[in-house]
Amino acid sequence: MNNLPEHIKRTLQSIDRIERAEASPFLFGKIMDKLKHELPEPIYYGTKMVVRFALTVLVIGALNAASVHIAKKQVPPALDENTLIQKAAQEYFGLEDHFNYNY
Amino acid sequence: MNQQELIQQLIQGNESAYRACFNLFSDRVHNTALSILQNQQDAEDITQEVFIEVYRSIKSFRQEASLQTWIYTITTNKCNDHLKKQRSKKRFAFLTSIFGDDDALQHDKPHFDHPGVLLENKEHARVLFFALNKLPDKQKMAFTLSRIEGLSNKEAAAAMQTSVSAFESLLHRANENLKTTLSDYYKNNLQDGASFYKTFLLMLY
């Protein structure tokens, strides 16, 4: 226990003359192989392309919002039950009798 | 070939320039990764990742720092990501061990031998790397760049994208924490050794 500071000092000094660990000589080949087979060429989009795409998205969004707004305005007013029955009757039987029984 | 020419040729995708860059910096990258991660395979993976990143990002390198500093920055960032992933894996391993899946938790003992340490220092260096592993990531990186890679405070601070004064404070805390960890380690282990010796003598008696 008396030599604790000495142990700590020697431990901290143990890397004083450390040499650099060398990378494997085959590593470069591995990296080149990875680069050639696994990585597609990075795709870079130009500023113009990005602006065009953003504008297109904005126009499509605005058109969608406008069509939803217009569609909301054109909803017919709700009808009560009697009016609905009369409408159905009109559709199936008509209001006027076109048949001629005087023969 | 000076640095400016090397960068220009790297941007043009010249393979021989890429090889020259690899020859210049691969040992530095590998040694940094090995000292931080303390695992040969992980260090090799990180070295690969770093040079792939260099290939991918050289066009966006703004040359505000030297190429060496930029490569050290990529290395420390990759190591940082790797350590985070490792920790989340360890957490999961701990959970599975609670439910009795396997014995994923390893014994917490010095085990890493850096290949560049002198033979007479091996034992102490093993303990030092064990203590280094207990430091917070930033402190571990600061210590590695400064003491193992031998960078100046200015270079290491640039690599870690921090100010020199912040780096110095990080390094100071790293040294203090290392001393505390080493002190605890030796107190326990020297005591253990003594008690083992006493037991051994009692048994003989």
PDB file of C-alpha atoms in Angstrom:
ATOM      1  CA  MET A   1       0.000   0.000   0.000  1.00  0.00           C
ATOM      2  CA  ASN A   2       2.971   2.284   0.627  1.00  0.00           C
ATOM      3  CA  ASN A   3       3.992   2.186  -3.005  1.00  0.00           C
ATOM      4  CA  LEU A   4       0.585   3.264  -4.341  1.00  0.00           C
ATOM      5  CA  PRO A   5       1.795   6.664  -5.672  1.00  0.00           C
ATOM      6  CA  GLU A   6       4.714   4.875  -7.320  1.00  0.00           C
ATOM      7  CA  HIS A   7       2.327   2.391  -9.014  1.00  0.00           C
ATOM      8  CA  ILE A   8       0.145   5.245 -10.275  1.00  0.00           C
ATOM      9  CA  LYS A   9       3.155   7.184 -11.538  1.00  0.00           C
ATOM     10  CA  ARG A  10       4.586   4.165 -13.355  1.00  0.00           C
ATOM     11  CA  THR A  11       1.197   3.363 -14.853  1.00  0.00           C
ATOM     12  CA  LEU A  12       0.757   6.883 -16.178  1.00  0.00           C
ATOM     13  CA  GLN A  13       4.290   6.809 -17.597  1.00  0.00           C
ATOM     14  CA  SER A  14       3.844   3.393 -19.194  1.00  0.00           C
ATOM     15  CA  ILE A  15       2.742   4.954 -22.491  1.00  0.00           C
ATOM     16  CA  ASP A  16       5.503   7.558 -22.618  1.00  0.00           C
ATOM     17  CA  ARG A  17       7.443   5.841 -25.397  1.00  0.00           C
ATOM     18  CA  ILE A  18       4.475   4.152 -27.034  1.00  0.00           C
ATOM     19  CA  GLU A  19       4.797   3.371 -30.734  1.00  0.00           C
ATOM     20  CA  ARG A  20       1.981   3.785 -33.201  1.00  0.00           C
ATOM     21  CA  ALA A  21       0.081   0.582 -33.993  1.00  0.00           C
ATOM     22  CA  GLU A  22       0.201  -0.049 -37.729  1.00  0.00           C
ATOM     23  CA  ALA A  23      -2.845  -0.613 -39.869  1.00  0.00           C
ATOM     24  CA  SER A  24      -3.110  -3.897 -41.767  1.00  0.00           C
ATOM     25  CA  PRO A  25      -1.336  -3.794 -45.171  1.00  0.00           C
ATOM     26  CA  PHE A  26      -4.418  -5.352 -46.750  1.00  0.00           C
ATOM     27  CA  LEU A  27      -6.704  -2.584 -45.533  1.00  0.00           C
ATOM     28  CA  PHE A  28      -6.266  -0.364 -48.574  1.00  0.00           C
ATOM     29  CA  GLY A  29      -7.305  -3.191 -50.891  1.00  0.00           C
ATOM     30  CA  LYS A  30     -10.373  -3.855 -48.744  1.00  0.00           C
ATOM     31  CA  ILE A  31     -11.359  -0.177 -48.825  1.00  0.00           C
ATOM     32  CA  MET A  32     -10.929   0.060 -52.599  1.00  0.00           C
ATOM     33  CA  ASP A  33     -12.975  -3.103 -53.009  1.00  0.00           C
ATOM     34  CA  LYS A  34     -15.729  -1.636 -50.837  1.00  0.00           C
ATOM     35  CA  LEU A  35     -15.648   1.648 -52.723  1.00  0.00           C
ATOM     36  CA  LYS A  36     -15.890  -0.084 -56.099  1.00  0.00           C
ATOM     37  CA  HIS A  37     -18.575  -2.627 -55.265  1.00  0.00           C
ATOM     38  CA  GLU A  38     -20.723  -1.258 -52.482  1.00  0.00           C
ATOM     39  CA  LEU A  39     -20.901   2.460 -52.929  1.00  0.00           C
ATOM     40  CA  PRO A  40     -22.795   3.997 -55.795  1.00  0.00           C
ATOM     41  CA  GLU A  41     -21.531   7.359 -56.975  1.00  0.00           C
ATOM     42  CA  PRO A  42     -22.999   9.975 -54.670  1.00  0.00           C
ATOM     43  CA  ILE A  43     -25.799  11.860 -56.417  1.00  0.00           C
ATOM     44  CA  TYR A  44     -25.651  15.631 -56.176  1.00  0.00           C
ATOM     45  CA  TYR A  45     -28.666  17.703 -57.170  1.00  0.00           C
ATOM     46  CA  GLY A  46     -28.033  21.217 -58.426  1.00  0.00           C
ATOM     47  CA  THR A  47     -29.629  24.256 -56.771  1.00  0.00           C
ATOM     48  CA  LYS A  48     -31.867  24.841 -59.818  1.00  0.00           C
ATOM     49  CA  MET A  49     -33.135  21.265 -59.636  1.00  0.00           C
ATOM     50  CA  VAL A  50     -33.912  21.607 -55.918  1.00  0.00           C
ATOM     51  CA  VAL A  51     -35.714  24.952 -56.463  1.00  0.00           C
ATOM     52  CA  ARG A  52     -37.768  23.493 -59.350  1.00  0.00           C
ATOM     53  CA  PHE A  53     -38.736  20.492 -57.256  1.00  0.00           C
ATOM     54  CA  ALA A  54     -39.713  22.714 -54.305  1.00  0.00           C
ATOM     55  CA  LEU A  55     -41.828  24.961 -56.567  1.00  0.00           C
ATOM     56  CA  THR A  56     -43.576  21.950 -58.120  1.00  0.00           C
ATOM     57  CA  VAL A  57     -44.405  20.589 -54.662  1.00  0.00           C
ATOM     58  CA  LEU A  58     -45.722  24.028 -53.637  1.00  0.00           C
ATOM     59  CA  VAL A  59     -47.937  24.350 -56.757  1.00  0.00           C
ATOM     60  CA  ILE A  60     -49.353  20.832 -56.270  1.00  0.00           C
ATOM     61  CA  GLY A  61     -50.044  21.628 -52.613  1.00  0.00           C
ATOM     62  CA  ALA A  62     -51.753  24.934 -53.490  1.00  0.00           C
ATOM     63  CA  LEU A  63     -53.923  23.255 -56.157  1.00  0.00           C
ATOM     64  CA  ASN A  64     -54.988  20.587 -53.670  1.00  0.00           C
ATOM     65  CA  ALA A  65     -55.879  23.182 -51.038  1.00  0.00           C
ATOM     66  CA  ALA A  66     -57.861  25.253 -53.600  1.00  0.00           C
ATOM     67  CA  SER A  67     -59.824  22.235 -54.835  1.00  0.00           C
ATOM     68  CA  VAL A  68     -60.712  21.216 -51.254  1.00  0.00           C
ATOM     69  CA  HIS A  69     -61.838  24.805 -50.556  1.00  0.00           C
ATOM     70  CA  ILE A  70     -64.031  24.933 -53.696  1.00  0.00           C
ATOM     71  CA  ALA A  71     -65.509  21.497 -53.050  1.00  0.00           C
ATOM     72  CA  LYS A  72     -66.506  22.586 -49.536  1.00  0.00           C
ATOM     73  CA  LYS A  73     -68.380  25.598 -50.949  1.00  0.00           C
ATOM     74  CA  GLN A  74     -70.357  23.481 -53.441  1.00  0.00           C
ATOM     75  CA  VAL A  75     -71.932  21.097 -50.941  1.00  0.00           C
ATOM     76  CA  PRO A  76     -75.785  21.172 -51.450  1.00  0.00           C
ATOM     77  CA  PRO A  77     -77.910  22.166 -48.440  1.00  0.00           C
ATOM     78  CA  ALA A  78     -79.255  19.320 -46.326  1.00  0.00           C
ATOM     79  CA  LEU A  79     -82.878  18.280 -47.191  1.00  0.00           C
ATOM     80  CA  ASP A  80     -85.602  17.181 -44.741  1.00  0.00           C
ATOM     81  CA  GLU A  81     -87.295  13.800 -44.928  1.00  0.00           C
ATOM     82  CA  ASN A  82     -90.492  14.936 -46.798  1.00  0.00           C
ATOM     83  CA  THR A  83     -88.549  16.758 -49.480  1.00  0.00           C
ATOM     84  CA  LEU A  84     -86.410  13.668 -49.994  1.00  0.00           C
ATOM     85  CA  ILE A  85     -89.500  11.447 -50.359  1.00  0.00           C
ATOM     86  CA  GLN A  86     -91.030  13.893 -52.846  1.00  0.00           C
ATOM     87  CA  LYS A  87     -87.828  13.974 -54.848  1.00  0.00           C
ATOM     88  CA  ALA A  88     -87.692  10.191 -54.974  1.00  0.00           C
ATOM     89  CA  ALA A  89     -91.353  10.083 -56.031  1.00  0.00           C
ATOM     90  CA  GLN A  90     -90.657  12.608 -58.782  1.00  0.00           C
ATOM     91  CA  GLU A  91     -87.729  10.625 -60.006  1.00  0.00           C
ATOM     92  CA  TYR A  92     -89.657   7.356 -60.208  1.00  0.00           C
ATOM     93  CA  PHE A  93     -93.202   8.420 -61.103  1.00  0.00           C
ATOM     94  CA  GLY A  94     -93.040  12.022 -62.337  1.00  0.00           C
ATOM     95  CA  LEU A  95     -95.555  14.734 -61.377  1.00  0.00           C
ATOM     96  CA  GLU A  96     -97.626  14.609 -64.559  1.00  0.00           C
ATOM     97  CA  ASP A  97     -99.471  11.626 -65.920  1.00  0.00           C
ATOM     98  CA  HIS A  98     -98.403  11.214 -69.540  1.00  0.00           C
ATOM     99  CA  PHE A  99    -100.539   8.169 -70.178  1.00  0.00           C
ATOM    100  CA  ASN A 100    -103.675   8.582 -72.271  1.00  0.00           C
ATOM    101  CA  TYR A 101    -106.551   6.347 -71.208  1.00  0.00           C
ATOM    102  CA  ASN A 102    -109.167   7.897 -73.554  1.00  0.00           C
ATOM    103  CA  TYR A 103    -109.178   5.348 -76.278  1.00  0.00           C
TER     104      TYR A 103
ATOM    105  CA  MET B   1       3.253  16.361 -53.423  1.00  0.00           C
ATOM    106  CA  ASN B   2       2.211  19.080 -50.978  1.00  0.00           C
ATOM    107  CA  GLN B   3      -1.079  19.074 -49.096  1.00  0.00           C
ATOM    108  CA  GLN B   4      -2.850  21.405 -51.526  1.00  0.00           C
ATOM    109  CA  GLU B   5      -1.930  19.221 -54.501  1.00  0.00           C
ATOM    110  CA  LEU B   6      -2.942  16.099 -52.627  1.00  0.00           C
ATOM    111  CA  ILE B   7      -6.361  17.585 -51.832  1.00  0.00           C
ATOM    112  CA  GLN B   8      -6.880  18.709 -55.434  1.00  0.00           C
ATOM    113  CA  GLN B   9      -6.033  15.253 -56.734  1.00  0.00           C
ATOM    114  CA  LEU B  10      -8.261  13.620 -54.145  1.00  0.00           C
ATOM    115  CA  ILE B  11     -11.124  15.851 -55.301  1.00  0.00           C
ATOM    116  CA  GLN B  12     -10.466  14.744 -58.883  1.00  0.00           C
ATOM    117  CA  GLY B  13     -10.761  11.111 -57.714  1.00  0.00           C
ATOM    118  CA  ASN B  14      -7.146  10.183 -58.440  1.00  0.00           C
ATOM    119  CA  GLU B  15      -6.546   6.688 -57.037  1.00  0.00           C
ATOM    120  CA  SER B  16      -2.802   7.132 -56.513  1.00  0.00           C
ATOM    121  CA  ALA B  17      -3.501  10.295 -54.486  1.00  0.00           C
ATOM    122  CA  TYR B  18      -5.989   8.311 -52.438  1.00  0.00           C
ATOM    123  CA  ARG B  19      -3.330   5.673 -51.828  1.00  0.00           C
ATOM    124  CA  ALA B  20      -0.834   8.377 -50.822  1.00  0.00           C
ATOM    125  CA  CYS B  21      -3.383   9.805 -48.399  1.00  0.00           C
ATOM    126  CA  PHE B  22      -3.989   6.335 -46.980  1.00  0.00           C
ATOM    127  CA  ASN B  23      -0.244   5.709 -46.569  1.00  0.00           C
ATOM    128  CA  LEU B  24       0.175   9.059 -44.832  1.00  0.00           C
ATOM    129  CA  PHE B  25      -2.661   8.797 -42.344  1.00  0.00           C
ATOM    130  CA  SER B  26      -3.813   5.164 -41.986  1.00  0.00           C
ATOM    131  CA  ASP B  27      -1.516   4.398 -39.035  1.00  0.00           C
ATOM    132  CA  ARG B  28      -2.629   7.549 -37.214  1.00  0.00           C
ATOM    133  CA  VAL B  29      -6.298   6.691 -37.776  1.00  0.00           C
ATOM    134  CA  HIS B  30      -5.839   3.055 -36.834  1.00  0.00           C
ATOM    135  CA  ASN B  31      -3.802   3.856 -33.709  1.00  0.00           C
ATOM    136  CA  THR B  32      -6.346   6.432 -32.517  1.00  0.00           C
ATOM    137  CA  ALA B  33      -9.258   4.076 -33.084  1.00  0.00           C
ATOM    138  CA  LEU B  34      -7.413   1.173 -31.452  1.00  0.00           C
ATOM    139  CA  SER B  35      -6.540   3.226 -28.365  1.00  0.00           C
ATOM    140  CA  ILE B  36     -10.088   4.510 -27.963  1.00  0.00           C
ATOM    141  CA  LEU B  37     -12.009   1.332 -28.793  1.00  0.00           C
ATOM    142  CA  GLN B  38      -9.388  -1.138 -27.501  1.00  0.00           C
ATOM    143  CA  ASN B  39     -10.352  -3.769 -30.039  1.00  0.00           C
ATOM    144  CA  GLN B  40      -8.371  -4.690 -33.160  1.00  0.00           C
ATOM    145  CA  GLN B  41     -11.358  -5.580 -35.339  1.00  0.00           C
ATOM    146  CA  ASP B  42     -13.336  -2.473 -34.367  1.00  0.00           C
ATOM    147  CA  ALA B  43     -10.272  -0.300 -35.046  1.00  0.00           C
ATOM    148  CA  GLU B  44      -9.912  -1.833 -38.503  1.00  0.00           C
ATOM    149  CA  ASP B  45     -13.600  -1.245 -39.243  1.00  0.00           C
ATOM    150  CA  ILE B  46     -13.327   2.374 -38.112  1.00  0.00           C
ATOM    151  CA  THR B  47     -10.200   2.892 -40.259  1.00  0.00           C
ATOM    152  CA  GLN B  48     -12.134   1.618 -43.281  1.00  0.00           C
ATOM    153  CA  GLU B  49     -15.098   3.848 -42.469  1.00  0.00           C
ATOM    154  CA  VAL B  50     -12.853   6.890 -42.050  1.00  0.00           C
ATOM    155  CA  PHE B  51     -11.187   6.477 -45.458  1.00  0.00           C
ATOM    156  CA  ILE B  52     -14.520   5.823 -47.150  1.00  0.00           C
ATOM    157  CA  GLU B  53     -15.774   9.051 -45.536  1.00  0.00           C
ATOM    158  CA  VAL B  54     -12.653  10.868 -46.767  1.00  0.00           C
ATOM    159  CA  TYR B  55     -13.421   9.659 -50.299  1.00  0.00           C
ATOM    160  CA  ARG B  56     -17.069  10.697 -50.024  1.00  0.00           C
ATOM    161  CA  SER B  57     -16.589  14.073 -48.364  1.00  0.00           C
ATOM    162  CA  ILE B  58     -13.321  15.435 -49.744  1.00  0.00           C
ATOM    163  CA  LYS B  59     -15.330  17.727 -52.061  1.00  0.00           C
ATOM    164  CA  SER B  60     -16.976  19.349 -49.049  1.00  0.00           C
ATOM    165  CA  PHE B  61     -13.669  19.790 -47.139  1.00  0.00           C
ATOM    166  CA  ARG B  62     -13.345  23.567 -46.749  1.00  0.00           C
ATOM    167  CA  GLN B  63      -9.629  23.493 -45.872  1.00  0.00           C
ATOM    168  CA  GLU B  64     -10.075  25.665 -42.780  1.00  0.00           C
ATOM    169  CA  ALA B  65      -7.957  23.082 -40.958  1.00  0.00           C
ATOM    170  CA  SER B  66      -5.176  20.822 -42.224  1.00  0.00           C
ATOM    171  CA  LEU B  67      -6.028  17.536 -43.923  1.00  0.00           C
ATOM    172  CA  GLN B  68      -4.559  15.703 -40.931  1.00  0.00           C
ATOM    173  CA  THR B  69      -6.801  17.560 -38.468  1.00  0.00           C
ATOM    174  CA  TRP B  70      -9.842  16.923 -40.678  1.00  0.00           C
ATOM    175  CA  ILE B  71      -9.056  13.180 -40.779  1.00  0.00           C
ATOM    176  CA  TYR B  72      -8.592  13.130 -36.977  1.00  0.00           C
ATOM    177  CA  THR B  73     -11.990  14.832 -36.632  1.00  0.00           C
ATOM    178  CA  ILE B  74     -13.642  12.158 -38.777  1.00  0.00           C
ATOM    179  CA  THR B  75     -11.871   9.464 -36.731  1.00  0.00           C
ATOM    180  CA  THR B  76     -12.983  10.820 -33.347  1.00  0.00           C
ATOM    181  CA  ASN B  77     -16.547  11.260 -34.609  1.00  0.00           C
ATOM    182  CA  LYS B  78     -16.650   7.700 -35.938  1.00  0.00           C
ATOM    183  CA  CYS B  79     -15.225   6.390 -32.635  1.00  0.00           C
ATOM    184  CA  ASN B  80     -17.794   8.418 -30.716  1.00  0.00           C
ATOM    185  CA  ASP B  81     -20.638   6.905 -32.767  1.00  0.00           C
ATOM    186  CA  HIS B  82     -19.177   3.437 -32.308  1.00  0.00           C
ATOM    187  CA  LEU B  83     -18.947   3.865 -28.517  1.00  0.00           C
ATOM    188  CA  LYS B  84     -22.575   5.019 -28.378  1.00  0.00           C
ATOM    189  CA  LYS B  85     -23.711   1.974 -30.391  1.00  0.00           C
ATOM    190  CA  GLN B  86     -21.599  -0.289 -28.183  1.00  0.00           C
ATOM    191  CA  ARG B  87     -23.217   1.133 -25.037  1.00  0.00           C
ATOM    192  CA  SER B  88     -26.737   0.608 -26.322  1.00  0.00           C
ATOM    193  CA  LYS B  89     -25.788  -2.985 -27.235  1.00  0.00           C
ATOM    194  CA  LYS B  90     -24.383  -3.493 -23.736  1.00  0.00           C
ATOM    195  CA  ARG B  91     -27.627  -2.213 -22.219  1.00  0.00           C
ATOM    196  CA  PHE B  92     -29.555  -4.730 -24.306  1.00  0.00           C
ATOM    197  CA  ALA B  93     -27.132  -7.501 -23.316  1.00  0.00           C
ATOM    198  CA  PHE B  94     -27.689  -6.580 -19.670  1.00  0.00           C
ATOM    199  CA  LEU B  95     -31.458  -6.885 -20.128  1.00  0.00           C
ATOM    200  CA  THR B  96     -31.158 -10.265 -21.854  1.00  0.00           C
ATOM    201  CA  SER B  97     -28.828 -11.485 -19.106  1.00  0.00           C
ATOM    202  CA  ILE B  98     -31.483 -10.549 -16.514  1.00  0.00           C
ATOM    203  CA  PHE B  99     -33.911 -12.804 -18.330  1.00  0.00           C
ATOM    204  CA  GLY B 100     -31.264 -15.552 -18.452  1.00  0.00           C
ATOM    205  CA  ASP B 101     -30.647 -15.559 -22.214  1.00  0.00           C
ATOM    206  CA  ASP B 102     -26.884 -15.800 -22.152  1.00  0.00           C
ATOM    207  CA  ASP B 103     -23.808 -14.665 -20.282  1.00  0.00           C
ATOM    208  CA  ALA B 104     -23.265 -11.534 -22.341  1.00  0.00           C
ATOM    209  CA  LEU B 105     -21.741  -9.473 -19.553  1.00  0.00           C
ATOM    210  CA  GLN B 106     -17.989  -9.718 -19.532  1.00  0.00           C
ATOM    211  CA  HIS B 107     -15.732  -9.605 -16.521  1.00  0.00           C
ATOM    212  CA  ASP B 108     -14.507  -6.077 -15.857  1.00  0.00           C
ATOM    213  CA  LYS B 109     -10.745  -6.649 -15.842  1.00  0.00           C
ATOM    214  CA  PRO B 110      -7.773  -5.190 -17.681  1.00  0.00           C
ATOM    215  CA  HIS B 111      -7.465  -7.137 -20.912  1.00  0.00           C
ATOM    216  CA  PHE B 112      -6.245  -4.823 -23.694  1.00  0.00           C
ATOM    217  CA  ASP B 113      -2.613  -4.969 -24.833  1.00  0.00           C
ATOM    218  CA  HIS B 114      -1.613  -2.106 -27.091  1.00  0.00           C
ATOM    219  CA  PRO B 115       0.909  -3.484 -29.610  1.00  0.00           C
ATOM    220  CA  GLY B 116       3.061  -0.337 -29.443  1.00  0.00           C
ATOM    221  CA  VAL B 117       3.791  -0.493 -25.709  1.00  0.00           C
ATOM    222  CA  LEU B 118       7.309  -1.477 -24.638  1.00  0.00           C
ATOM    223  CA  LEU B 119       7.547  -4.948 -23.158  1.00  0.00           C
ATOM    224  CA  GLU B 120       8.622  -3.749 -19.694  1.00  0.00           C
ATOM    225  CA  ASN B 121       5.587  -1.433 -19.538  1.00  0.00           C
ATOM    226  CA  LYS B 122       2.980  -3.971 -20.711  1.00  0.00           C
ATOM    227  CA  GLU B 123       1.506  -4.714 -17.277  1.00  0.00           C
ATOM    228  CA  HIS B 124       1.123  -1.075 -16.257  1.00  0.00           C
ATOM    229  CA  ALA B 125      -0.140  -0.046 -19.698  1.00  0.00           C
ATOM    230  CA  ARG B 126      -2.834  -2.713 -19.517  1.00  0.00           C
ATOM    231  CA  VAL B 127      -4.073  -1.161 -16.265  1.00  0.00           C
ATOM    232  CA  LEU B 128      -3.860   2.315 -17.780  1.00  0.00           C
ATOM    233  CA  PHE B 129      -6.014   1.324 -20.769  1.00  0.00           C
ATOM    234  CA  PHE B 130      -8.446  -0.284 -18.341  1.00  0.00           C
ATOM    235  CA  ALA B 131      -8.687   3.007 -16.430  1.00  0.00           C
ATOM    236  CA  LEU B 132      -8.895   4.953 -19.699  1.00  0.00           C
ATOM    237  CA  ASN B 133     -11.966   2.906 -20.589  1.00  0.00           C
ATOM    238  CA  LYS B 134     -13.703   4.223 -17.462  1.00  0.00           C
ATOM    239  CA  LEU B 135     -13.405   7.859 -18.591  1.00  0.00           C
ATOM    240  CA  PRO B 136     -16.209   9.763 -20.316  1.00  0.00           C
ATOM    241  CA  ASP B 137     -15.824   9.589 -24.115  1.00  0.00           C
ATOM    242  CA  LYS B 138     -14.595  13.162 -24.596  1.00  0.00           C
ATOM    243  CA  GLN B 139     -11.945  12.840 -21.895  1.00  0.00           C
ATOM    244  CA  LYS B 140     -10.851   9.504 -23.337  1.00  0.00           C
ATOM    245  CA  MET B 141     -10.445  11.095 -26.775  1.00  0.00           C
ATOM    246  CA  ALA B 142      -8.591  14.117 -25.406  1.00  0.00           C
ATOM    247  CA  PHE B 143      -6.161  11.867 -23.529  1.00  0.00           C
ATOM    248  CA  THR B 144      -5.653   9.614 -26.560  1.00  0.00           C
ATOM    249  CA  LEU B 145      -4.986  12.460 -28.986  1.00  0.00           C
ATOM    250  CA  SER B 146      -2.632  14.187 -26.592  1.00  0.00           C
ATOM    251  CA  ARG B 147      -0.735  11.383 -24.843  1.00  0.00           C
ATOM    252  CA  ILE B 148      -0.913   8.497 -27.314  1.00  0.00           C
ATOM    253  CA  GLU B 149      -1.004  10.305 -30.657  1.00  0.00           C
ATOM    254  CA  GLY B 150       1.257  13.069 -29.392  1.00  0.00           C
ATOM    255  CA  LEU B 151      -0.708  15.959 -30.895  1.00  0.00           C
ATOM    256  CA  SER B 152      -0.176  19.452 -29.538  1.00  0.00           C
ATOM    257  CA  ASN B 153      -3.066  20.956 -27.561  1.00  0.00           C
ATOM    258  CA  LYS B 154      -3.863  23.219 -30.502  1.00  0.00           C
ATOM    259  CA  GLU B 155      -3.985  20.359 -33.009  1.00  0.00           C
ATOM    260  CA  ALA B 156      -5.977  18.101 -30.692  1.00  0.00           C
ATOM    261  CA  ALA B 157      -8.440  20.903 -29.876  1.00  0.00           C
ATOM    262  CA  ALA B 158      -8.965  21.510 -33.611  1.00  0.00           C
ATOM    263  CA  ALA B 159      -9.492  17.790 -34.197  1.00  0.00           C
ATOM    264  CA  MET B 160     -12.093  17.699 -31.431  1.00  0.00           C
ATOM    265  CA  GLN B 161     -13.663  20.917 -32.728  1.00  0.00           C
ATOM    266  CA  THR B 162     -13.258  22.737 -29.447  1.00  0.00           C
ATOM    267  CA  SER B 163     -11.222  25.652 -28.099  1.00  0.00           C
ATOM    268  CA  VAL B 164      -7.713  25.130 -26.740  1.00  0.00           C
ATOM    269  CA  SER B 165      -8.765  26.171 -23.222  1.00  0.00           C
ATOM    270  CA  ALA B 166     -11.723  23.752 -23.277  1.00  0.00           C
ATOM    271  CA  PHE B 167      -9.404  20.997 -24.491  1.00  0.00           C
ATOM    272  CA  GLU B 168      -6.887  21.728 -21.730  1.00  0.00           C
ATOM    273  CA  SER B 169      -9.615  21.549 -19.122  1.00  0.00           C
ATOM    274  CA  LEU B 170     -10.825  18.241 -20.641  1.00  0.00           C
ATOM    275  CA  LEU B 171      -7.293  16.847 -20.484  1.00  0.00           C
ATOM    276  CA  HIS B 172      -6.817  18.014 -16.900  1.00  0.00           C
ATOM    277  CA  ARG B 173     -10.048  16.308 -15.842  1.00  0.00           C
ATOM    278  CA  ALA B 174      -9.021  13.167 -17.723  1.00  0.00           C
ATOM    279  CA  ASN B 175      -5.705  13.055 -15.835  1.00  0.00           C
ATOM    280  CA  GLU B 176      -7.400  13.630 -12.470  1.00  0.00           C
ATOM    281  CA  ASN B 177     -10.024  10.960 -13.133  1.00  0.00           C
ATOM    282  CA  LEU B 178      -7.369   8.517 -14.284  1.00  0.00           C
ATOM    283  CA  LYS B 179      -5.423   9.039 -11.056  1.00  0.00           C
ATOM    284  CA  THR B 180      -8.577   8.397  -9.001  1.00  0.00           C
ATOM    285  CA  THR B 181      -9.462   5.253 -10.955  1.00  0.00           C
ATOM    286  CA  LEU B 182      -5.898   3.954 -10.755  1.00  0.00           C
ATOM    287  CA  SER B 183      -5.771   4.647  -7.050  1.00  0.00           C
ATOM    288  CA  ASP B 184      -8.998   2.699  -6.479  1.00  0.00           C
ATOM    289  CA  TYR B 185      -7.799  -0.106  -8.719  1.00  0.00           C
ATOM    290  CA  TYR B 186      -4.465  -0.528  -6.963  1.00  0.00           C
ATOM    291  CA  LYS B 187      -6.016  -0.216  -3.494  1.00  0.00           C
ATOM    292  CA  ASN B 188      -8.352  -3.116  -4.274  1.00  0.00           C
ATOM    293  CA  ASN B 189      -5.872  -5.250  -6.134  1.00  0.00           C
ATOM    294  CA  LEU B 190      -2.893  -4.743  -3.870  1.00  0.00           C
ATOM    295  CA  GLN B 191      -5.155  -5.503  -0.897  1.00  0.00           C
ATOM    296  CA  ASP B 192      -6.486  -8.552  -2.692  1.00  0.00           C
ATOM    297  CA  GLY B 193      -2.947  -9.712  -3.317  1.00  0.00           C
ATOM    298  CA  ALA B 194      -2.029  -9.249   0.342  1.00  0.00           C
ATOM    299  CA  SER B 195      -5.107 -11.042   1.614  1.00  0.00           C
ATOM    300  CA  PHE B 196      -4.494 -13.885  -0.847  1.00  0.00           C
ATOM    301  CA  TYR B 197      -0.929 -14.161   0.443  1.00  0.00           C
ATOM    302  CA  LYS B 198      -2.154 -14.189   4.070  1.00  0.00           C
ATOM    303  CA  THR B 199      -4.695 -16.920   3.284  1.00  0.00           C
ATOM    304  CA  PHE B 200      -2.017 -18.875   1.494  1.00  0.00           C
ATOM    305  CA  LEU B 201       0.320 -18.615   4.520  1.00  0.00           C
ATOM    306  CA  LEU B 202      -2.496 -19.620   6.890  1.00  0.00           C
ATOM    307  CA  MET B 203      -3.239 -22.630   4.741  1.00  0.00           C
ATOM    308  CA  LEU B 204       0.399 -23.622   4.815  1.00  0.00           C
ATOM    309  CA  TYR B 205       0.487 -23.198   8.557  1.00  0.00           C
TER     310      TYR B 205
END
